[in-house]
Amino acid sequence: MTTSSSAPGKVYLFGEHAVVYGEPAIPCAIDRRASATVERRADDRLRVHAPALSLDGLTVDFGDDVAVDVDDERVAAALGYVRGAVESAREYVDGTAGLTVTVESDLPLGAGLGSSAAVVVATIHAAVRELGGDIDDDELAERAYRVEADVQDGEASRADTFCATVGGAVRVEGEDRRRLDAPDLPLVVGYDGRSGNTGELVAGVRQRREEYGFAADTVEAIGDVVREGEGALSDNDTETLGELMDFDHGLLCALGVSARSLDEMVWAAREGGAAGAKLTGAGGGGCVVALDDGGDARRALELSPVCETAFDAALDREGVRAE
């Protein structure tokens, strides 16, 4: 018997980085997913097959005495997420059974689309079910957050894993998490083919925030943008949403987490008619998200020399699900 689950990726309308310090954030689930298929084994080992984690695919056997040496730190981190998710599921069900886990994903690693959260949520959900248990959304989101926090040395927020669990647009502020009644949004994502180091970028913001008072003020200003954005989202005010996305990108640039490729894609989307555009996720490379009310921003991104691919992204109102 095998058990499969999937969970959506996400983009941030507003609030990444500041959410780590208790400010609100609004991520939105998108219609690209990661999935996990889990099967019990006769032994007590964990075997991970992850064809989406590298160009050649990857299969790893874990045992108590096995250390995994992977050159690509993004892949090594992804394996840590899967292993942590399985351990959390075992702890929850009180089982020690061996499992084979196959992970597939439409989400590039480390690009700001919540790939790790989607993988962790889907893996815990599938593993719990394969071990004969059941888990509600609150417990699942909390356990997934703890796995991410462990792998990221405590520098995670609850936003990504909560969004992957429940879907739709959500608001997260500290431990307060809730879904928002959001309209469909004309989102476009541009990807530069790169990724940033989330841990280093988060640590850099922390250092600037501790060293400079105006950096701390910038983090608080991002929180103010989120609060304004929540009202604009409720009113389906695309013009104001776009303007606030532009503000947010500028503040993130001030915190040092953008990159030339991200800035170029943001400007390409804006010049293509987007109501607003910004980086999404940790930054340093990866993805931007644009509010493409006129429909030409995707084409503008595709023509940008720094953009590897661009795609429309619909709001996915469904979170984790059994497949």
Tab-separated table of C-alpha atoms in Angstrom:
chain	number	residue	atom	x	y	z
A	1	MET	CA	0.000	0.000	0.000
A	2	THR	CA	1.179	3.537	-0.744
A	3	THR	CA	-0.212	6.837	0.485
A	4	SER	CA	0.209	10.155	-1.323
A	5	SER	CA	-0.410	13.773	-0.357
A	6	SER	CA	0.341	17.101	-1.999
A	7	ALA	CA	0.617	20.690	-0.769
A	8	PRO	CA	0.817	24.015	-2.625
A	9	GLY	CA	3.683	26.426	-2.968
A	10	LYS	CA	3.206	30.112	-2.251
A	11	VAL	CA	4.137	33.673	-3.075
A	12	TYR	CA	4.282	36.541	-0.614
A	13	LEU	CA	2.109	39.517	-1.383
A	14	PHE	CA	3.775	41.244	1.562
A	15	GLY	CA	5.750	40.611	4.706
A	16	GLU	CA	8.647	38.199	4.147
A	17	HIS	CA	11.592	38.721	6.529
A	18	ALA	CA	9.561	41.035	8.788
A	19	VAL	CA	7.323	38.108	9.777
A	20	VAL	CA	10.318	36.572	11.579
A	21	TYR	CA	10.121	39.487	14.055
A	22	GLY	CA	6.413	39.229	14.785
A	23	GLU	CA	5.181	41.566	12.062
A	24	PRO	CA	2.243	40.357	9.933
A	25	ALA	CA	2.669	38.743	6.517
A	26	ILE	CA	0.290	37.720	3.743
A	27	PRO	CA	1.392	34.727	1.671
A	28	CYS	CA	-0.867	33.224	-0.993
A	29	ALA	CA	-0.917	29.578	-2.050
A	30	ILE	CA	-0.403	29.061	-5.785
A	31	ASP	CA	-1.385	26.256	-8.118
A	32	ARG	CA	2.037	24.582	-8.204
A	33	ARG	CA	2.568	21.728	-5.776
A	34	ALA	CA	4.967	19.328	-4.121
A	35	SER	CA	3.865	15.771	-3.440
A	36	ALA	CA	5.028	12.932	-1.224
A	37	THR	CA	4.243	9.244	-1.694
A	38	VAL	CA	4.951	7.056	1.336
A	39	GLU	CA	5.110	3.263	1.627
A	40	ARG	CA	5.853	1.117	4.669
A	41	ARG	CA	8.968	-1.050	4.564
A	42	ALA	CA	9.699	-4.421	6.118
A	43	ASP	CA	12.709	-2.974	7.974
A	44	ASP	CA	13.072	0.179	10.079
A	45	ARG	CA	15.022	2.235	7.554
A	46	LEU	CA	14.038	5.402	5.741
A	47	ARG	CA	14.595	5.511	1.990
A	48	VAL	CA	14.117	8.820	0.168
A	49	HIS	CA	13.704	8.961	-3.595
A	50	ALA	CA	13.613	12.535	-4.820
A	51	PRO	CA	13.724	12.860	-8.608
A	52	ALA	CA	12.844	16.551	-8.420
A	53	LEU	CA	15.719	17.548	-6.148
A	54	SER	CA	18.494	17.410	-8.739
A	55	LEU	CA	18.929	17.068	-12.469
A	56	ASP	CA	19.881	13.398	-12.209
A	57	GLY	CA	17.441	12.486	-9.482
A	58	LEU	CA	18.484	11.366	-6.036
A	59	THR	CA	17.921	8.276	-3.904
A	60	VAL	CA	19.232	8.060	-0.334
A	61	ASP	CA	18.982	5.342	2.298
A	62	PHE	CA	19.024	6.588	5.878
A	63	GLY	CA	20.012	4.427	8.813
A	64	ASP	CA	21.099	5.186	12.338
A	65	ASP	CA	24.752	5.071	11.298
A	66	VAL	CA	24.412	6.769	7.897
A	67	ALA	CA	25.586	10.297	7.223
A	68	VAL	CA	24.597	11.850	3.921
A	69	ASP	CA	27.188	13.964	2.121
A	70	VAL	CA	25.595	16.065	-0.632
A	71	ASP	CA	27.536	18.812	-2.419
A	72	ASP	CA	24.499	20.962	-3.221
A	73	GLU	CA	23.431	22.533	0.079
A	74	ARG	CA	19.924	23.104	-1.281
A	75	VAL	CA	19.567	19.357	-1.873
A	76	ALA	CA	21.102	18.558	1.518
A	77	ALA	CA	18.597	20.882	3.192
A	78	ALA	CA	15.721	19.338	1.237
A	79	LEU	CA	16.735	15.897	2.462
A	80	GLY	CA	16.813	17.292	5.991
A	81	TYR	CA	13.245	18.516	5.578
A	82	VAL	CA	12.070	15.089	4.410
A	83	ARG	CA	13.864	13.263	7.197
A	84	GLY	CA	12.534	15.697	9.801
A	85	ALA	CA	9.012	15.344	8.438
A	86	VAL	CA	9.151	11.545	8.684
A	87	GLU	CA	10.531	11.701	12.219
A	88	SER	CA	7.721	14.089	13.203
A	89	ALA	CA	5.093	11.767	11.714
A	90	ARG	CA	6.592	8.761	13.507
A	91	GLU	CA	6.600	10.659	16.789
A	92	TYR	CA	2.986	11.717	16.310
A	93	VAL	CA	1.722	8.220	15.521
A	94	ASP	CA	4.151	6.599	17.983
A	95	GLY	CA	5.574	4.335	15.313
A	96	THR	CA	9.056	3.266	14.276
A	97	ALA	CA	8.205	1.592	10.971
A	98	GLY	CA	10.551	1.949	8.034
A	99	LEU	CA	9.265	4.057	5.154
A	100	THR	CA	10.079	4.718	1.532
A	101	VAL	CA	9.302	8.317	0.587
A	102	THR	CA	9.154	9.613	-2.982
A	103	VAL	CA	9.117	13.393	-3.348
A	104	GLU	CA	8.155	15.230	-6.519
A	105	SER	CA	7.707	18.952	-6.998
A	106	ASP	CA	6.723	21.642	-9.492
A	107	LEU	CA	8.536	24.170	-7.284
A	108	PRO	CA	12.225	25.050	-7.793
A	109	LEU	CA	14.412	24.663	-4.722
A	110	GLY	CA	15.274	27.814	-2.800
A	111	ALA	CA	13.501	30.138	-5.234
A	112	GLY	CA	11.042	31.765	-2.825
A	113	LEU	CA	7.992	29.676	-3.716
A	114	GLY	CA	7.776	27.704	-0.470
A	115	SER	CA	9.133	24.417	-1.797
A	116	SER	CA	10.423	23.252	1.584
A	117	ALA	CA	7.148	24.018	3.379
A	118	ALA	CA	5.144	22.204	0.710
A	119	VAL	CA	7.448	19.161	0.900
A	120	VAL	CA	7.342	19.023	4.697
A	121	VAL	CA	3.554	19.439	4.913
A	122	ALA	CA	2.898	16.838	2.206
A	123	THR	CA	5.363	14.358	3.722
A	124	ILE	CA	4.002	14.588	7.277
A	125	HIS	CA	0.430	14.311	5.982
A	126	ALA	CA	1.177	11.248	3.841
A	127	ALA	CA	3.378	9.531	6.445
A	128	VAL	CA	0.815	9.934	9.236
A	129	ARG	CA	-1.863	8.447	7.015
A	130	GLU	CA	0.383	5.584	5.875
A	131	LEU	CA	1.100	4.765	9.534
A	132	GLY	CA	-2.631	4.564	10.263
A	133	GLY	CA	-3.092	7.946	11.902
A	134	ASP	CA	-4.988	11.163	11.237
A	135	ILE	CA	-3.872	14.757	11.764
A	136	ASP	CA	-5.762	18.046	11.790
A	137	ASP	CA	-4.595	21.240	10.121
A	138	ASP	CA	-3.434	23.021	13.287
A	139	GLU	CA	-1.280	20.103	14.402
A	140	LEU	CA	0.087	19.568	10.897
A	141	ALA	CA	1.036	23.220	10.389
A	142	GLU	CA	2.711	23.395	13.807
A	143	ARG	CA	4.703	20.206	13.274
A	144	ALA	CA	5.772	21.315	9.808
A	145	TYR	CA	6.902	24.660	11.230
A	146	ARG	CA	9.039	22.903	13.846
A	147	VAL	CA	10.729	20.821	11.137
A	148	GLU	CA	11.517	23.938	9.100
A	149	ALA	CA	12.748	25.794	12.184
A	150	ASP	CA	15.059	22.903	13.059
A	151	VAL	CA	16.595	22.722	9.582
A	152	GLN	CA	16.884	26.522	9.377
A	153	ASP	CA	18.478	26.878	12.828
A	154	GLY	CA	15.416	28.576	14.288
A	155	GLU	CA	15.090	31.202	11.528
A	156	ALA	CA	11.727	30.012	10.153
A	157	SER	CA	8.283	31.558	10.419
A	158	ARG	CA	4.899	29.879	10.635
A	159	ALA	CA	3.690	31.614	7.474
A	160	ASP	CA	4.918	29.176	4.811
A	161	THR	CA	3.822	25.974	6.501
A	162	PHE	CA	0.439	27.369	7.509
A	163	CYS	CA	-0.202	28.562	3.953
A	164	ALA	CA	0.808	25.155	2.529
A	165	THR	CA	-1.520	23.440	4.994
A	166	VAL	CA	-4.723	25.456	4.521
A	167	GLY	CA	-4.277	27.068	1.083
A	168	GLY	CA	-5.699	30.359	-0.136
A	169	ALA	CA	-4.467	33.734	1.123
A	170	VAL	CA	-3.512	33.770	4.800
A	171	ARG	CA	-2.437	36.292	7.390
A	172	VAL	CA	0.213	35.315	9.914
A	173	GLU	CA	1.366	37.474	12.819
A	174	GLY	CA	3.343	35.651	15.485
A	175	GLU	CA	1.251	32.672	16.498
A	176	ASP	CA	-1.952	34.242	15.152
A	177	ARG	CA	-2.796	32.505	11.864
A	178	ARG	CA	-5.971	32.801	9.802
A	179	ARG	CA	-7.283	32.569	6.267
A	180	LEU	CA	-8.372	35.692	4.438
A	181	ASP	CA	-11.367	36.123	2.175
A	182	ALA	CA	-9.337	37.071	-0.900
A	183	PRO	CA	-10.420	37.549	-4.508
A	184	ASP	CA	-8.756	35.776	-7.408
A	185	LEU	CA	-5.563	37.641	-8.223
A	186	PRO	CA	-3.870	37.986	-11.641
A	187	LEU	CA	-0.447	36.838	-10.456
A	188	VAL	CA	2.604	36.232	-12.627
A	189	VAL	CA	5.869	34.723	-11.396
A	190	GLY	CA	9.288	35.320	-12.924
A	191	TYR	CA	12.222	33.023	-12.075
A	192	ASP	CA	15.883	33.833	-12.708
A	193	GLY	CA	17.061	30.209	-12.354
A	194	ARG	CA	18.997	31.009	-9.186
A	195	SER	CA	18.407	30.681	-5.473
A	196	GLY	CA	19.457	32.544	-2.382
A	197	ASN	CA	20.766	31.070	0.847
A	198	THR	CA	17.778	31.565	3.159
A	199	GLY	CA	19.790	31.156	6.361
A	200	GLU	CA	22.430	33.687	5.326
A	201	LEU	CA	19.844	36.204	4.106
A	202	VAL	CA	17.774	35.966	7.295
A	203	ALA	CA	20.921	36.249	9.400
A	204	GLY	CA	21.977	39.316	7.412
A	205	VAL	CA	18.682	41.057	8.128
A	206	ARG	CA	19.012	40.157	11.804
A	207	GLN	CA	22.501	41.663	11.937
A	208	ARG	CA	21.422	44.903	10.246
A	209	ARG	CA	18.357	45.154	12.469
A	210	GLU	CA	20.494	44.803	15.591
A	211	GLU	CA	23.175	47.198	14.357
A	212	TYR	CA	21.066	49.996	12.881
A	213	GLY	CA	17.935	51.507	14.316
A	214	PHE	CA	16.712	52.503	10.863
A	215	ALA	CA	16.908	48.854	9.763
A	216	ALA	CA	14.637	47.941	12.674
A	217	ASP	CA	12.333	50.764	11.560
A	218	THR	CA	12.358	49.300	8.042
A	219	VAL	CA	11.178	45.942	9.385
A	220	GLU	CA	8.343	47.722	11.211
A	221	ALA	CA	7.496	49.652	8.037
A	222	ILE	CA	7.041	46.367	6.200
A	223	GLY	CA	4.506	45.428	8.870
A	224	ASP	CA	2.665	48.702	8.202
A	225	VAL	CA	2.580	47.874	4.481
A	226	VAL	CA	1.030	44.496	5.286
A	227	ARG	CA	-1.710	46.098	7.373
A	228	GLU	CA	-2.553	48.507	4.557
A	229	GLY	CA	-2.407	45.639	2.082
A	230	GLU	CA	-4.898	43.577	4.028
A	231	GLY	CA	-7.502	46.279	3.555
A	232	ALA	CA	-6.733	46.647	-0.151
A	233	LEU	CA	-6.999	42.886	-0.586
A	234	SER	CA	-10.383	42.846	1.128
A	235	ASP	CA	-11.568	45.645	-1.175
A	236	ASN	CA	-10.107	43.946	-4.288
A	237	ASP	CA	-8.258	47.223	-4.916
A	238	THR	CA	-5.670	46.109	-7.474
A	239	GLU	CA	-4.153	49.567	-7.901
A	240	THR	CA	-3.423	49.956	-4.191
A	241	LEU	CA	-2.223	46.357	-3.876
A	242	GLY	CA	0.272	46.949	-6.659
A	243	GLU	CA	1.499	50.208	-5.180
A	244	LEU	CA	2.026	48.509	-1.810
A	245	MET	CA	3.883	45.611	-3.453
A	246	ASP	CA	6.248	48.196	-4.959
A	247	PHE	CA	6.723	49.790	-1.533
A	248	ASP	CA	7.458	46.387	-0.013
A	249	HIS	CA	10.081	45.576	-2.636
A	250	GLY	CA	11.826	48.866	-1.948
A	251	LEU	CA	11.924	48.144	1.774
A	252	LEU	CA	13.292	44.643	1.152
A	253	CYS	CA	15.985	46.168	-1.068
A	254	ALA	CA	16.891	48.489	1.805
A	255	LEU	CA	17.345	45.432	4.024
A	256	GLY	CA	19.836	44.009	1.524
A	257	VAL	CA	17.927	40.914	0.393
A	258	SER	CA	17.287	41.700	-3.259
A	259	ALA	CA	19.622	40.981	-6.190
A	260	ARG	CA	20.274	42.628	-9.535
A	261	SER	CA	18.370	39.893	-11.382
A	262	LEU	CA	15.363	40.299	-9.094
A	263	ASP	CA	15.384	44.081	-9.496
A	264	GLU	CA	15.603	43.751	-13.284
A	265	MET	CA	12.660	41.344	-13.361
A	266	VAL	CA	10.639	43.636	-11.085
A	267	TRP	CA	11.245	46.575	-13.430
A	268	ALA	CA	10.514	44.463	-16.515
A	269	ALA	CA	7.147	43.459	-15.037
A	270	ARG	CA	6.295	47.043	-14.072
A	271	GLU	CA	7.258	48.377	-17.503
A	272	GLY	CA	5.121	45.602	-18.996
A	273	GLY	CA	2.092	47.052	-17.264
A	274	ALA	CA	2.013	45.234	-13.926
A	275	ALA	CA	0.154	47.064	-11.186
A	276	GLY	CA	3.053	46.168	-8.887
A	277	ALA	CA	5.920	43.713	-8.541
A	278	LYS	CA	8.311	42.526	-5.859
A	279	LEU	CA	10.630	39.740	-4.893
A	280	THR	CA	9.037	36.815	-3.080
A	281	GLY	CA	10.684	34.735	-0.395
A	282	ALA	CA	14.119	35.124	1.132
A	283	GLY	CA	15.616	36.932	-1.870
A	284	GLY	CA	19.181	36.854	-3.136
A	285	GLY	CA	17.942	35.306	-6.387
A	286	GLY	CA	14.925	33.220	-7.290
A	287	CYS	CA	11.468	34.602	-8.021
A	288	VAL	CA	9.496	37.791	-8.287
A	289	VAL	CA	5.714	38.074	-8.249
A	290	ALA	CA	3.771	40.639	-10.235
A	291	LEU	CA	0.152	41.728	-10.139
A	292	ASP	CA	-0.553	41.610	-13.870
A	293	ASP	CA	-3.906	43.313	-14.243
A	294	GLY	CA	-3.302	44.137	-17.916
A	295	GLY	CA	-1.955	40.741	-18.963
A	296	ASP	CA	1.341	41.883	-20.545
A	297	ALA	CA	3.760	41.521	-17.627
A	298	ARG	CA	4.396	37.844	-18.320
A	299	ARG	CA	5.492	38.628	-21.855
A	300	ALA	CA	7.747	41.391	-20.546
A	301	LEU	CA	9.321	38.967	-18.090
A	302	GLU	CA	9.829	36.346	-20.792
A	303	LEU	CA	11.731	38.937	-22.843
A	304	SER	CA	13.952	39.929	-19.921
A	305	PRO	CA	17.477	38.498	-20.373
A	306	VAL	CA	17.725	37.622	-16.665
A	307	CYS	CA	14.434	35.704	-16.519
A	308	GLU	CA	14.757	31.958	-17.109
A	309	THR	CA	11.009	31.324	-17.094
A	310	ALA	CA	7.745	33.097	-16.314
A	311	PHE	CA	4.306	31.675	-15.641
A	312	ASP	CA	0.815	32.641	-14.554
A	313	ALA	CA	0.002	31.609	-10.986
A	314	ALA	CA	-3.576	31.187	-9.857
A	315	LEU	CA	-4.557	31.415	-6.193
A	316	ASP	CA	-4.923	27.830	-4.948
A	317	ARG	CA	-7.706	27.779	-2.401
A	318	GLU	CA	-7.026	24.167	-1.426
A	319	GLY	CA	-4.226	23.334	0.972
A	320	VAL	CA	-2.768	19.924	1.671
A	321	ARG	CA	-4.805	17.083	0.230
A	322	ALA	CA	-4.764	13.321	-0.117
A	323	GLU	CA	-3.990	12.201	-3.651
